[in-house]
PDB file of C-alpha atoms in Angstrom:
ATOM      1  CA  GLY A  43     -27.016 -58.899  49.958  1.00  0.00           C
ATOM      2  CA  GLU A  44     -30.795 -60.230  50.314  1.00  0.00           C
ATOM      3  CA  ALA A  45     -30.715 -62.319  53.769  1.00  0.00           C
ATOM      4  CA  TYR A  46     -32.527 -66.001  53.333  1.00  0.00           C
ATOM      5  CA  ILE A  47     -33.228 -67.677  56.347  1.00  0.00           C
ATOM      6  CA  ALA A  48     -34.120 -70.945  56.921  1.00  0.00           C
ATOM      7  CA  GLY A  49     -35.011 -73.051  60.190  1.00  0.00           C
ATOM      8  CA  PRO A  50     -37.402 -75.347  61.461  1.00  0.00           C
ATOM      9  CA  SER A  51     -39.882 -72.691  62.397  1.00  0.00           C
ATOM     10  CA  ILE A  52     -40.133 -70.982  58.889  1.00  0.00           C
ATOM     11  CA  THR A  53     -43.203 -70.880  57.161  1.00  0.00           C
ATOM     12  CA  SER A  54     -43.464 -73.470  54.336  1.00  0.00           C
ATOM     13  CA  GLY A  55     -44.967 -70.475  52.067  1.00  0.00           C
ATOM     14  CA  ILE A  56     -47.867 -71.965  50.880  1.00  0.00           C
ATOM     15  CA  LEU A  57     -51.812 -70.905  52.316  1.00  0.00           C
ATOM     16  CA  ASP A  58     -54.891 -72.171  51.438  1.00  0.00           C
ATOM     17  CA  GLY A  59     -52.474 -74.873  48.322  1.00  0.00           C
ATOM     18  CA  GLU A  60     -50.863 -71.201  46.799  1.00  0.00           C
ATOM     19  CA  VAL A  61     -47.476 -70.490  46.877  1.00  0.00           C
ATOM     20  CA  VAL A  62     -47.380 -66.768  48.261  1.00  0.00           C
ATOM     21  CA  ALA A  63     -43.916 -66.862  49.577  1.00  0.00           C
ATOM     22  CA  PRO A  64     -41.323 -68.615  47.224  1.00  0.00           C
ATOM     23  CA  HIS A  65     -38.549 -71.036  48.787  1.00  0.00           C
ATOM     24  CA  VAL A  66     -35.361 -71.373  47.177  1.00  0.00           C
ATOM     25  CA  GLU A  67     -32.940 -74.656  47.257  1.00  0.00           C
ATOM     26  CA  ILE A  68     -29.236 -74.233  48.182  1.00  0.00           C
ATOM     27  CA  ASP A  69     -27.209 -77.208  48.586  1.00  0.00           C
ATOM     28  CA  GLY A  70     -29.898 -79.112  48.994  1.00  0.00           C
ATOM     29  CA  LYS A  71     -31.738 -76.992  51.285  1.00  0.00           C
ATOM     30  CA  SER A  72     -34.899 -75.099  51.492  1.00  0.00           C
ATOM     31  CA  PHE A  73     -34.463 -71.246  52.480  1.00  0.00           C
ATOM     32  CA  LEU A  74     -37.258 -68.304  52.533  1.00  0.00           C
ATOM     33  CA  PRO A  75     -35.921 -64.641  50.769  1.00  0.00           C
ATOM     34  CA  THR A  76     -36.595 -62.148  53.439  1.00  0.00           C
ATOM     35  CA  GLY A  77     -36.479 -59.420  50.986  1.00  0.00           C
ATOM     36  CA  ASP A  78     -34.192 -57.333  53.391  1.00  0.00           C
ATOM     37  CA  LEU A  79     -30.976 -56.058  51.990  1.00  0.00           C
ATOM     38  CA  ILE A  80     -28.299 -56.626  55.175  1.00  0.00           C
ATOM     39  CA  ASN A  81     -24.600 -56.105  55.586  1.00  0.00           C
ATOM     40  CA  MET A  82     -21.828 -58.370  57.106  1.00  0.00           C
ATOM     41  CA  ASP A  83     -18.549 -57.686  58.322  1.00  0.00           C
ATOM     42  CA  ILE A  84     -15.733 -60.022  58.305  1.00  0.00           C
ATOM     43  CA  GLU A  85     -16.804 -61.552  61.743  1.00  0.00           C
ATOM     44  CA  GLY A  86     -20.404 -62.666  60.731  1.00  0.00           C
ATOM     45  CA  ASN A  87     -21.918 -59.716  62.432  1.00  0.00           C
ATOM     46  CA  MET A  88     -25.366 -58.618  60.205  1.00  0.00           C
ATOM     47  CA  SER A  89     -26.909 -55.084  60.339  1.00  0.00           C
ATOM     48  CA  PHE A  90     -29.853 -54.426  58.286  1.00  0.00           C
ATOM     49  CA  ASN A  91     -29.649 -51.885  55.382  1.00  0.00           C
ATOM     50  CA  THR A  92     -32.978 -51.843  53.595  1.00  0.00           C
ATOM     51  CA  ARG A  93     -36.039 -53.245  52.270  1.00  0.00           C
ATOM     52  CA  LEU A  94     -35.610 -54.628  48.293  1.00  0.00           C
ATOM     53  CA  ASP A  95     -39.339 -54.166  47.977  1.00  0.00           C
ATOM     54  CA  ARG A  96     -39.412 -50.602  47.575  1.00  0.00           C
ATOM     55  CA  THR A  97     -39.187 -50.109  43.622  1.00  0.00           C
ATOM     56  CA  PHE A  98     -41.564 -47.741  42.257  1.00  0.00           C
ATOM     57  CA  THR A  99     -42.641 -46.783  38.645  1.00  0.00           C
ATOM     58  CA  ARG A 100     -41.124 -43.616  37.677  1.00  0.00           C
ATOM     59  CA  PHE A 101     -43.981 -41.022  35.375  1.00  0.00           C
ATOM     60  CA  ASP A 102     -42.504 -42.743  32.285  1.00  0.00           C
ATOM     61  CA  GLY A 103     -42.630 -46.109  33.442  1.00  0.00           C
ATOM     62  CA  TYR A 104     -38.886 -46.349  34.440  1.00  0.00           C
ATOM     63  CA  LYS A 105     -38.425 -49.035  37.339  1.00  0.00           C
ATOM     64  CA  TYR A 106     -37.070 -47.143  39.764  1.00  0.00           C
ATOM     65  CA  LYS A 107     -34.957 -49.095  42.368  1.00  0.00           C
ATOM     66  CA  PRO A 108     -33.843 -46.617  45.446  1.00  0.00           C
ATOM     67  CA  TYR A 109     -31.739 -48.695  47.225  1.00  0.00           C
ATOM     68  CA  ILE A 110     -29.155 -49.004  43.939  1.00  0.00           C
ATOM     69  CA  MET A 111     -29.082 -45.043  44.281  1.00  0.00           C
ATOM     70  CA  GLU A 112     -29.117 -44.865  48.291  1.00  0.00           C
ATOM     71  CA  GLU A 113     -25.584 -46.732  48.031  1.00  0.00           C
ATOM     72  CA  ILE A 114     -23.920 -44.800  46.036  1.00  0.00           C
ATOM     73  CA  ILE A 115     -24.735 -41.342  47.377  1.00  0.00           C
ATOM     74  CA  LYS A 116     -23.768 -42.734  50.902  1.00  0.00           C
ATOM     75  CA  GLN A 117     -20.344 -43.156  49.156  1.00  0.00           C
ATOM     76  CA  ASP A 118     -20.058 -39.293  49.919  1.00  0.00           C
ATOM     77  CA  SER A 119     -18.363 -39.230  53.169  1.00  0.00           C
ATOM     78  CA  ARG A 120     -20.689 -36.363  54.409  1.00  0.00           C
ATOM     79  CA  VAL A 121     -23.801 -38.297  53.892  1.00  0.00           C
ATOM     80  CA  VAL A 122     -24.426 -40.480  56.864  1.00  0.00           C
ATOM     81  CA  GLU A 123     -28.128 -41.881  55.919  1.00  0.00           C
ATOM     82  CA  CYS A 124     -29.832 -41.637  52.166  1.00  0.00           C
ATOM     83  CA  VAL A 125     -33.513 -43.222  51.907  1.00  0.00           C
ATOM     84  CA  ILE A 126     -35.293 -42.303  48.695  1.00  0.00           C
ATOM     85  CA  ASN A 127     -38.745 -42.959  48.049  1.00  0.00           C
ATOM     86  CA  GLU A 128     -41.398 -41.819  45.464  1.00  0.00           C
ATOM     87  CA  TYR A 129     -43.371 -38.246  45.330  1.00  0.00           C
ATOM     88  CA  HIS A 130     -46.047 -37.518  42.973  1.00  0.00           C
ATOM     89  CA  ASP A 131     -45.286 -34.770  40.556  1.00  0.00           C
ATOM     90  CA  GLU A 132     -48.066 -32.702  39.521  1.00  0.00           C
ATOM     91  CA  GLU A 133     -46.622 -31.173  36.626  1.00  0.00           C
ATOM     92  CA  LYS A 134     -45.744 -34.820  35.083  1.00  0.00           C
ATOM     93  CA  ASN A 135     -48.884 -36.566  36.822  1.00  0.00           C
ATOM     94  CA  GLY A 136     -46.586 -39.680  37.971  1.00  0.00           C
ATOM     95  CA  PHE A 137     -44.112 -40.467  40.189  1.00  0.00           C
ATOM     96  CA  MET A 138     -40.485 -38.918  40.974  1.00  0.00           C
ATOM     97  CA  PRO A 139     -37.902 -39.668  43.072  1.00  0.00           C
ATOM     98  CA  ILE A 140     -36.628 -37.576  46.202  1.00  0.00           C
ATOM     99  CA  ALA A 141     -33.590 -38.654  48.511  1.00  0.00           C
ATOM    100  CA  ASN A 142     -34.047 -38.388  52.092  1.00  0.00           C
ATOM    101  CA  ILE A 143     -30.296 -37.624  53.644  1.00  0.00           C
ATOM    102  CA  VAL A 144     -28.533 -36.890  56.455  1.00  0.00           C
ATOM    103  CA  LEU A 145     -25.322 -35.334  56.751  1.00  0.00           C
ATOM    104  CA  ASP A 146     -22.597 -35.677  58.996  1.00  0.00           C
ATOM    105  CA  LYS A 147     -22.728 -32.109  61.034  1.00  0.00           C
ATOM    106  CA  LYS A 148     -25.125 -29.227  60.893  1.00  0.00           C
ATOM    107  CA  TYR A 149     -24.046 -26.987  57.638  1.00  0.00           C
ATOM    108  CA  SER A 150     -25.601 -23.916  56.918  1.00  0.00           C
ATOM    109  CA  TYR A 151     -27.944 -23.639  53.902  1.00  0.00           C
ATOM    110  CA  GLN A 152     -25.516 -22.574  51.960  1.00  0.00           C
ATOM    111  CA  GLU A 153     -23.421 -25.389  52.903  1.00  0.00           C
ATOM    112  CA  GLN A 154     -25.902 -27.738  52.508  1.00  0.00           C
ATOM    113  CA  LEU A 155     -26.647 -26.686  48.667  1.00  0.00           C
ATOM    114  CA  SER A 156     -22.674 -26.818  47.840  1.00  0.00           C
ATOM    115  CA  ILE A 157     -22.459 -30.407  48.695  1.00  0.00           C
ATOM    116  CA  ILE A 158     -25.806 -31.452  46.782  1.00  0.00           C
ATOM    117  CA  LYS A 159     -24.308 -29.912  43.957  1.00  0.00           C
ATOM    118  CA  ASP A 160     -21.509 -31.451  44.174  1.00  0.00           C
ATOM    119  CA  ILE A 161     -23.025 -35.039  44.748  1.00  0.00           C
ATOM    120  CA  VAL A 162     -25.480 -34.498  41.792  1.00  0.00           C
ATOM    121  CA  LEU A 163     -23.036 -32.917  39.371  1.00  0.00           C
ATOM    122  CA  ASN A 164     -19.608 -34.646  40.056  1.00  0.00           C
ATOM    123  CA  LYS A 165     -20.963 -38.229  41.387  1.00  0.00           C
ATOM    124  CA  LEU A 166     -23.824 -38.742  39.992  1.00  0.00           C
ATOM    125  CA  ALA A 167     -24.044 -36.898  36.328  1.00  0.00           C
ATOM    126  CA  ASN A 168     -20.939 -38.190  35.615  1.00  0.00           C
ATOM    127  CA  ASN A 169     -20.636 -41.684  36.587  1.00  0.00           C
ATOM    128  CA  PRO A 170     -21.109 -43.803  33.354  1.00  0.00           C
ATOM    129  CA  ASP A 171     -23.140 -46.447  34.814  1.00  0.00           C
ATOM    130  CA  ILE A 172     -26.040 -43.924  36.010  1.00  0.00           C
ATOM    131  CA  SER A 173     -28.459 -43.216  33.732  1.00  0.00           C
ATOM    132  CA  THR A 174     -30.387 -39.525  34.406  1.00  0.00           C
ATOM    133  CA  ARG A 175     -33.375 -41.342  35.044  1.00  0.00           C
ATOM    134  CA  GLN A 176     -31.598 -42.461  38.555  1.00  0.00           C
ATOM    135  CA  ILE A 177     -30.885 -39.253  39.885  1.00  0.00           C
ATOM    136  CA  PRO A 178     -33.201 -38.111  42.594  1.00  0.00           C
ATOM    137  CA  ALA A 179     -35.560 -34.965  41.339  1.00  0.00           C
ATOM    138  CA  LYS A 180     -35.591 -33.889  44.603  1.00  0.00           C
ATOM    139  CA  PHE A 181     -33.160 -33.773  47.700  1.00  0.00           C
ATOM    140  CA  ARG A 182     -34.333 -33.255  51.248  1.00  0.00           C
ATOM    141  CA  VAL A 183     -31.975 -32.378  54.252  1.00  0.00           C
ATOM    142  CA  LEU A 184     -33.176 -34.113  57.939  1.00  0.00           C
ATOM    143  CA  ASP A 185     -31.515 -34.418  61.356  1.00  0.00           C
ATOM    144  CA  GLU A 186     -32.817 -38.158  60.943  1.00  0.00           C
ATOM    145  CA  ILE A 187     -34.597 -40.820  59.177  1.00  0.00           C
ATOM    146  CA  PRO A 188     -37.757 -41.642  60.748  1.00  0.00           C
ATOM    147  CA  LEU A 189     -37.835 -45.460  61.981  1.00  0.00           C
ATOM    148  CA  THR A 190     -40.815 -47.762  62.576  1.00  0.00           C
ATOM    149  CA  LYS A 191     -41.309 -49.717  66.231  1.00  0.00           C
ATOM    150  CA  ASN A 192     -38.964 -52.390  64.292  1.00  0.00           C
ATOM    151  CA  SER A 193     -35.989 -49.640  63.878  1.00  0.00           C
ATOM    152  CA  LYS A 194     -36.412 -50.030  59.755  1.00  0.00           C
ATOM    153  CA  TYR A 195     -36.544 -47.077  58.008  1.00  0.00           C
ATOM    154  CA  ASN A 196     -40.411 -45.820  58.181  1.00  0.00           C
ATOM    155  CA  VAL A 197     -40.712 -45.072  53.969  1.00  0.00           C
ATOM    156  CA  LYS A 198     -44.441 -44.348  54.529  1.00  0.00           C
ATOM    157  CA  LEU A 199     -43.719 -41.498  56.913  1.00  0.00           C
ATOM    158  CA  LEU A 200     -41.305 -40.031  54.339  1.00  0.00           C
ATOM    159  CA  ARG A 201     -43.868 -40.464  52.080  1.00  0.00           C
ATOM    160  CA  ALA A 202     -46.488 -38.631  53.993  1.00  0.00           C
ATOM    161  CA  MET A 203     -44.217 -35.738  54.132  1.00  0.00           C
ATOM    162  CA  GLY A 204     -44.960 -34.554  51.090  1.00  0.00           C
ATOM    163  CA  ILE A 205     -43.145 -31.468  48.925  1.00  0.00           C
ATOM    164  CA  THR A 206     -43.503 -28.325  50.964  1.00  0.00           C
ATOM    165  CA  GLY A 207     -41.177 -26.550  49.122  1.00  0.00           C
ATOM    166  CA  GLU A 208     -38.277 -26.685  51.518  1.00  0.00           C
ATOM    167  CA  GLU A 209     -36.662 -29.179  48.953  1.00  0.00           C
ATOM    168  CA  PHE A 210     -33.587 -28.905  46.610  1.00  0.00           C
ATOM    169  CA  SER A 211     -34.589 -29.515  43.120  1.00  0.00           C
ATOM    170  CA  VAL A 212     -32.385 -31.247  40.795  1.00  0.00           C
ATOM    171  CA  LEU A 213     -33.670 -29.851  36.956  1.00  0.00           C
ATOM    172  CA  ILE A 214     -32.511 -32.161  33.995  1.00  0.00           C
ATOM    173  CA  GLU A 215     -33.072 -30.564  30.428  1.00  0.00           C
ATOM    174  CA  GLU A 216     -33.573 -33.956  28.304  1.00  0.00           C
ATOM    175  CA  THR A 217     -34.410 -34.271  24.399  1.00  0.00           C
ATOM    176  CA  ASN A 218     -34.802 -37.732  22.642  1.00  0.00           C
ATOM    177  CA  LEU A 219     -31.070 -37.527  21.368  1.00  0.00           C
ATOM    178  CA  SER A 220     -29.550 -36.275  24.403  1.00  0.00           C
ATOM    179  CA  VAL A 221     -29.338 -34.891  27.636  1.00  0.00           C
ATOM    180  CA  GLY A 222     -28.468 -30.946  28.588  1.00  0.00           C
ATOM    181  CA  ASP A 223     -27.618 -29.318  31.170  1.00  0.00           C
ATOM    182  CA  ILE A 224     -28.322 -30.286  34.816  1.00  0.00           C
ATOM    183  CA  LYS A 225     -28.933 -28.071  37.481  1.00  0.00           C
ATOM    184  CA  VAL A 226     -29.533 -28.055  41.369  1.00  0.00           C
ATOM    185  CA  VAL A 227     -31.968 -25.374  42.216  1.00  0.00           C
ATOM    186  CA  GLU A 228     -33.045 -23.769  45.715  1.00  0.00           C
ATOM    187  CA  PRO A 229     -35.953 -24.541  48.021  1.00  0.00           C
ATOM    188  CA  ASN A 230     -38.696 -22.449  47.037  1.00  0.00           C
ATOM    189  CA  LYS A 231     -38.927 -21.487  51.100  1.00  0.00           C
ATOM    190  CA  ILE A 232     -35.515 -20.780  52.176  1.00  0.00           C
ATOM    191  CA  ASN A 233     -34.757 -20.957  56.216  1.00  0.00           C
ATOM    192  CA  ILE A 234     -31.159 -19.904  56.880  1.00  0.00           C
ATOM    193  CA  PRO A 235     -29.661 -21.508  58.428  1.00  0.00           C
ATOM    194  CA  TYR A 236     -31.206 -24.819  56.622  1.00  0.00           C
ATOM    195  CA  ILE A 237     -32.085 -26.869  59.070  1.00  0.00           C
ATOM    196  CA  MET A 238     -35.315 -29.258  58.701  1.00  0.00           C
ATOM    197  CA  LYS A 239     -37.499 -29.284  61.892  1.00  0.00           C
ATOM    198  CA  PRO A 240     -37.333 -32.880  64.010  1.00  0.00           C
ATOM    199  CA  ILE A 241     -39.361 -35.931  62.712  1.00  0.00           C
ATOM    200  CA  ASP A 242     -41.521 -37.820  64.783  1.00  0.00           C
ATOM    201  CA  ASN A 243     -40.576 -41.045  65.164  1.00  0.00           C
ATOM    202  CA  LYS A 244     -43.496 -42.499  67.143  1.00  0.00           C
ATOM    203  CA  ASN A 245     -45.454 -44.061  63.980  1.00  0.00           C
TER     204      ASN A 245
END
């Protein structure tokens, strides 16, 4: 869930008479929502998961919440990490989601293609709780997810990577009445074995 913090050093959330960081009152105590999604084990140890403020608007006006799909994709035992960010789709003239994934071991290009097909067709497309608009339009396999100096996902760097043609694409045939075929298409640029170059984590 989202982390809420309280304490004597927490800001009042008011700047120049204007509320810029609203507090939430719980059991008579004032808390500041952090915007961080965290995990907590039964012993109370907490670990950072992702930011909640990465919501973006797709080209068609749909409000896309990355962390929802990230959690679903990470349920696959072969996926170690998943971070979704937006990219600009030239054809649609707007934003679409791309899933950056880290797998549990080195796989060949054909194995990666098979894994992504399995995730998209069997775990996402057949899930009644998922809209086709939530399915990432592209998948990119990385050796690791870049981090900021604060050990948070460096989404800015992921965005800066852009689209290189080395991504797997998900094509969904949609009409006003129904959804047609869903296909996972191989990259335009194929390197075999298909392993991305290391990412610069210094930024």
